[in-house]
């Protein structure tokens, strides 16, 4: 019996070398862009105490109630693989007192997140996010900046067609009254709503606005709107955010149904969508979470940020050039050529070139085939003649021209050709 084969766990996927260039591109864009706005990279653990997420995200949310990978470790603690980045970053800000020196610290992060959702295109159980967070700033200008940095990032990655959607969901002063108004309206419509929405009516009425069931849509469209129930401060804040976005030339669509699944979001919420993604059309989502830091035992520090799905962004970008291309392929054809080839290979690699060579002693024809497959720019051949003359035959694969180069000069020669 042959040994059993294994497969990646459902909802997880391998990112294979052929698709890695898109990932490198968006990671490099993050490293380059966010520091321009003062965001510094932070890396937090992939697992935390379960209670951090339960408190930070909200027990009634889908994430906490049914999607978390929670386990007890050998010491009996309940741990959870992070389903999102904000709670961990907030924990780190509090734990290391990061707001002590700089009252308005800014961070960015990237890494894997884990949610036990139903896998489908653009939805996985392990996926990756780029995350940006700004603390300690309550003025509308930072809301506008967060939106601007999100769009600048998408542009830097090469994403063209996407739409920014914007809303305000009020704050602790005005939202509770709106939620009650909404709940009362929903109770009257209970008979016309799906089972999930009937449950949400009691647990988390705002989530009803997010319902995708077609039959529910006419009812939901007729529900009271948060925009008509904002307090004066929230109204002014939102008006100023929009004025600044206009000033920056950023276009958006208002959507009164844009609510985030996370309880701690206040005021500004936004999302960037792309039609090209199909059903899972959200590329990134974010907003303000002024109550969270305090909720997690920290100082009264405001926060705002966004999280972007890296799988979805990579899917949207044009295929980047394969990075696997080889600069020089060495073809030692006689046993005597092996040692010079090993030394040349080392020197060229030290000089920063991508070099591969034939190690299995195959003939010229099969070596040239391999060089072609690797899309090598140059091939350096050393057979009996070349050994006798102490040269390498250097073939430029683009023009199919070849020239004899003295062994002592070949490293410099190839470097000059490839760099020049
Ligand atoms: P969705 O509406 O698609 O479920 P969400 O509201 O759960 O998104 P957030 O929690 O705000 O999303 O996460 C931000 C981004 O992370 C999303 O816009 C999406 O691009 C990505 N994302 C979320 N969940 C997944 C997943 N299971 N697989 C892949 N990407 C995801
Ligand atoms: Mg979701």
Coordinates of N, CA, C and O and ligand atoms in Angstrom, one line a residue, residues 11 63 67 83-84 113-118 120-131 207 210 212 259-262 265 270-272 277 279-286 306-313, ligand 1:
X11 N -10.4 25.5 2.5 CA -10.5 27.0 2.8 C -9.1 27.6 2.9 O -9.0 28.8 3.1
X63 N -18.4 36.9 13.2 CA -17.0 36.5 13.4 C -16.9 35.8 14.8 O -16.4 34.6 14.8
X67 N -17.3 32.1 13.6 CA -16.2 31.9 12.6 C -14.8 31.8 13.3 O -13.9 31.6 12.5
X83 N -8.9 36.6 13.9 CA -9.8 36.8 12.7 C -9.6 38.1 12.0 O -10.1 38.3 10.9
X84 N -9.0 39.1 12.7 CA -8.7 40.4 12.1 C -7.6 41.0 12.9 O -7.2 40.4 14.0
X113 N -5.0 36.0 8.5 CA -6.2 36.0 9.4 C -6.9 34.7 9.2 O -6.8 34.1 8.1
X114 N -7.7 34.4 10.2 CA -8.4 33.0 10.1 C -9.9 33.2 10.5 O -10.2 33.7 11.6
X115 N -10.7 32.7 9.6 CA -12.2 32.7 9.9 C -12.8 31.5 9.3 O -12.6 31.2 8.1
X116 N -13.6 30.8 10.1 CA -14.2 29.6 9.6 C -15.5 30.0 8.8 O -16.6 29.9 9.3
X117 N -15.3 30.4 7.6 CA -16.4 30.8 6.7 C -16.6 29.7 5.7 O -15.8 28.9 5.5
X118 N -17.7 29.9 4.9 CA -17.9 28.9 3.8 C -17.0 29.3 2.7 O -17.1 30.4 2.1
X120 N -15.3 30.0 -0.8 CA -15.8 30.2 -2.2 C -14.8 31.1 -2.8 O -13.8 31.6 -2.1
X121 N -15.0 31.5 -4.1 CA -14.0 32.4 -4.7 C -13.9 33.7 -3.9 O -14.9 34.3 -3.6
X122 N -12.6 34.0 -3.6 CA -12.4 35.2 -2.8 C -12.7 35.1 -1.3 O -12.7 36.1 -0.6
X123 N -13.1 33.9 -0.9 CA -13.4 33.8 0.6 C -12.7 32.5 1.0 O -13.0 31.4 0.6
X124 N -11.8 32.7 2.0 CA -11.0 31.5 2.5 C -11.0 31.5 4.0 O -11.5 32.4 4.6
X125 N -10.5 30.4 4.5 CA -10.5 30.3 6.0 C -9.2 30.8 6.5 O -9.1 31.3 7.7
X126 N -8.1 30.7 5.8 CA -6.9 31.5 6.1 C -6.8 32.4 4.9 O -6.7 32.0 3.7
X127 N -6.8 33.7 5.2 CA -6.6 34.7 4.2 C -5.6 35.8 4.7 O -5.2 35.7 5.9
X128 N -5.3 36.8 3.9 CA -4.3 37.8 4.4 C -4.9 39.2 4.3 O -5.6 39.5 3.3
X129 N -4.5 40.0 5.2 CA -4.9 41.4 5.2 C -3.8 42.3 5.3 O -2.8 42.1 6.0
X130 N -3.9 43.5 4.6 CA -3.1 44.7 5.0 C -4.0 45.5 5.8 O -5.1 45.7 5.6
X131 N -3.4 46.0 6.9 CA -4.1 46.7 7.9 C -3.5 48.0 8.2 O -2.3 48.1 8.4
X207 N -27.0 44.7 11.6 CA -26.6 43.7 10.6 C -27.7 43.4 9.5 O -27.4 42.9 8.5
X210 N -27.2 44.8 6.1 CA -26.2 44.1 5.3 C -26.7 42.8 4.7 O -26.0 42.1 3.9
X212 N -28.3 40.0 2.3 CA -28.2 39.9 0.8 C -29.4 39.1 0.3 O -29.5 39.0 -0.9
X259 N -22.9 49.3 7.0 CA -22.6 49.2 8.4 C -21.5 48.1 8.5 O -21.5 47.2 7.7
X260 N -20.7 48.2 9.4 CA -19.6 47.2 9.6 C -20.1 46.2 10.6 O -21.0 46.5 11.5
X261 N -19.6 45.0 10.4 CA -20.1 43.9 11.3 C -19.5 44.0 12.7 O -19.9 43.2 13.6
X262 N -18.7 45.0 13.0 CA -18.0 45.0 14.2 C -18.6 46.1 15.1 O -18.8 47.2 14.7
X265 N -17.3 50.0 15.8 CA -17.2 51.1 14.8 C -18.2 52.3 15.1 O -19.3 52.1 15.5
X270 N -16.4 53.0 5.7 CA -16.2 53.0 4.3 C -15.8 51.7 3.8 O -15.4 50.8 4.5
X271 N -15.9 51.5 2.5 CA -15.6 50.3 1.8 C -15.2 50.6 0.4 O -15.6 51.6 -0.2
X272 N -14.3 49.8 -0.1 CA -13.9 49.9 -1.5 C -14.4 48.6 -2.2 O -14.0 47.5 -1.7
X277 N -14.9 41.5 -8.9 CA -14.7 40.4 -7.9 C -16.0 39.5 -7.8 O -15.9 38.4 -7.2
X279 N -19.4 38.1 -6.4 CA -20.2 38.2 -5.2 C -19.4 38.8 -4.0 O -19.9 39.6 -3.2
X280 N -18.2 38.3 -3.9 CA -17.3 38.8 -2.8 C -16.7 40.1 -3.3 O -15.5 40.1 -3.6
X281 N -17.4 41.2 -3.4 CA -16.9 42.4 -4.1 C -16.2 43.4 -3.3 O -15.7 44.4 -3.7
X282 N -16.0 43.1 -2.0 CA -15.4 44.1 -1.1 C -13.8 43.9 -1.0 O -13.4 42.8 -0.7
X283 N -13.1 44.9 -1.4 CA -11.6 44.8 -1.4 C -11.1 45.2 -0.1 O -10.2 44.6 0.5
X284 N -11.7 46.3 0.5 CA -11.3 46.7 1.8 C -12.4 47.4 2.5 O -13.4 47.9 1.9
X285 N -12.3 47.4 3.8 CA -13.4 48.0 4.6 C -12.7 48.7 5.8 O -11.7 48.2 6.4
X286 N -13.3 49.8 6.3 CA -12.7 50.4 7.4 C -13.6 51.4 8.1 O -14.8 51.5 7.7
X306 N -8.4 50.7 8.4 CA -9.0 49.8 7.4 C -8.3 48.5 7.3 O -7.1 48.5 7.7
X307 N -9.0 47.5 6.8 CA -8.3 46.3 6.5 C -8.6 45.9 5.0 O -9.8 46.1 4.6
X308 N -7.6 45.4 4.4 CA -7.8 45.1 2.9 C -7.5 43.6 2.7 O -6.5 43.0 3.3
X309 N -8.3 43.0 1.9 CA -8.1 41.5 1.6 C -7.0 41.4 0.5 O -7.3 41.7 -0.6
X310 N -5.9 40.8 0.8 CA -4.8 40.7 -0.1 C -5.1 39.7 -1.3 O -4.8 39.9 -2.4
X311 N -5.8 38.6 -1.0 CA -6.2 37.6 -2.0 C -7.0 38.3 -3.1 O -6.8 38.2 -4.3
X312 N -8.0 39.1 -2.6 CA -8.9 39.8 -3.5 C -8.1 40.8 -4.3 O -8.4 41.0 -5.6
X313 N -7.2 41.6 -3.7 CA -6.4 42.6 -4.5 C -5.6 41.9 -5.5 O -5.5 42.3 -6.7
Ligands
LIG1 P1 -17.1 40.4 3.4 O1 -18.3 41.3 3.3 O2 -16.5 40.0 2.1 O3 -17.3 39.2 4.3 P2 -16.0 41.6 5.8 O4 -16.9 42.7 6.0 O5 -16.1 40.4 6.6 O6 -16.0 41.3 4.2 P3 -13.7 42.8 6.9 O7 -13.8 42.0 8.2 O8 -13.9 44.3 7.0 O9 -14.5 42.2 5.8 O10 -12.2 42.5 6.3 C1 -11.7 43.4 5.3 C2 -11.4 42.8 4.0 O11 -10.8 41.5 4.2 C3 -12.6 42.5 3.1 O12 -12.9 43.6 2.4 C4 -12.1 41.4 2.2 O13 -11.3 41.9 1.2 C5 -11.1 40.6 3.1 N1 -11.8 39.4 3.7 C6 -12.6 39.3 4.7 N2 -12.9 38.0 4.9 C7 -12.3 37.3 4.0 C8 -12.2 35.9 3.7 N3 -12.8 35.0 4.4 N4 -11.4 35.5 2.7 C9 -10.7 36.4 1.9 N5 -10.7 37.7 2.2 C10 -11.5 38.2 3.2

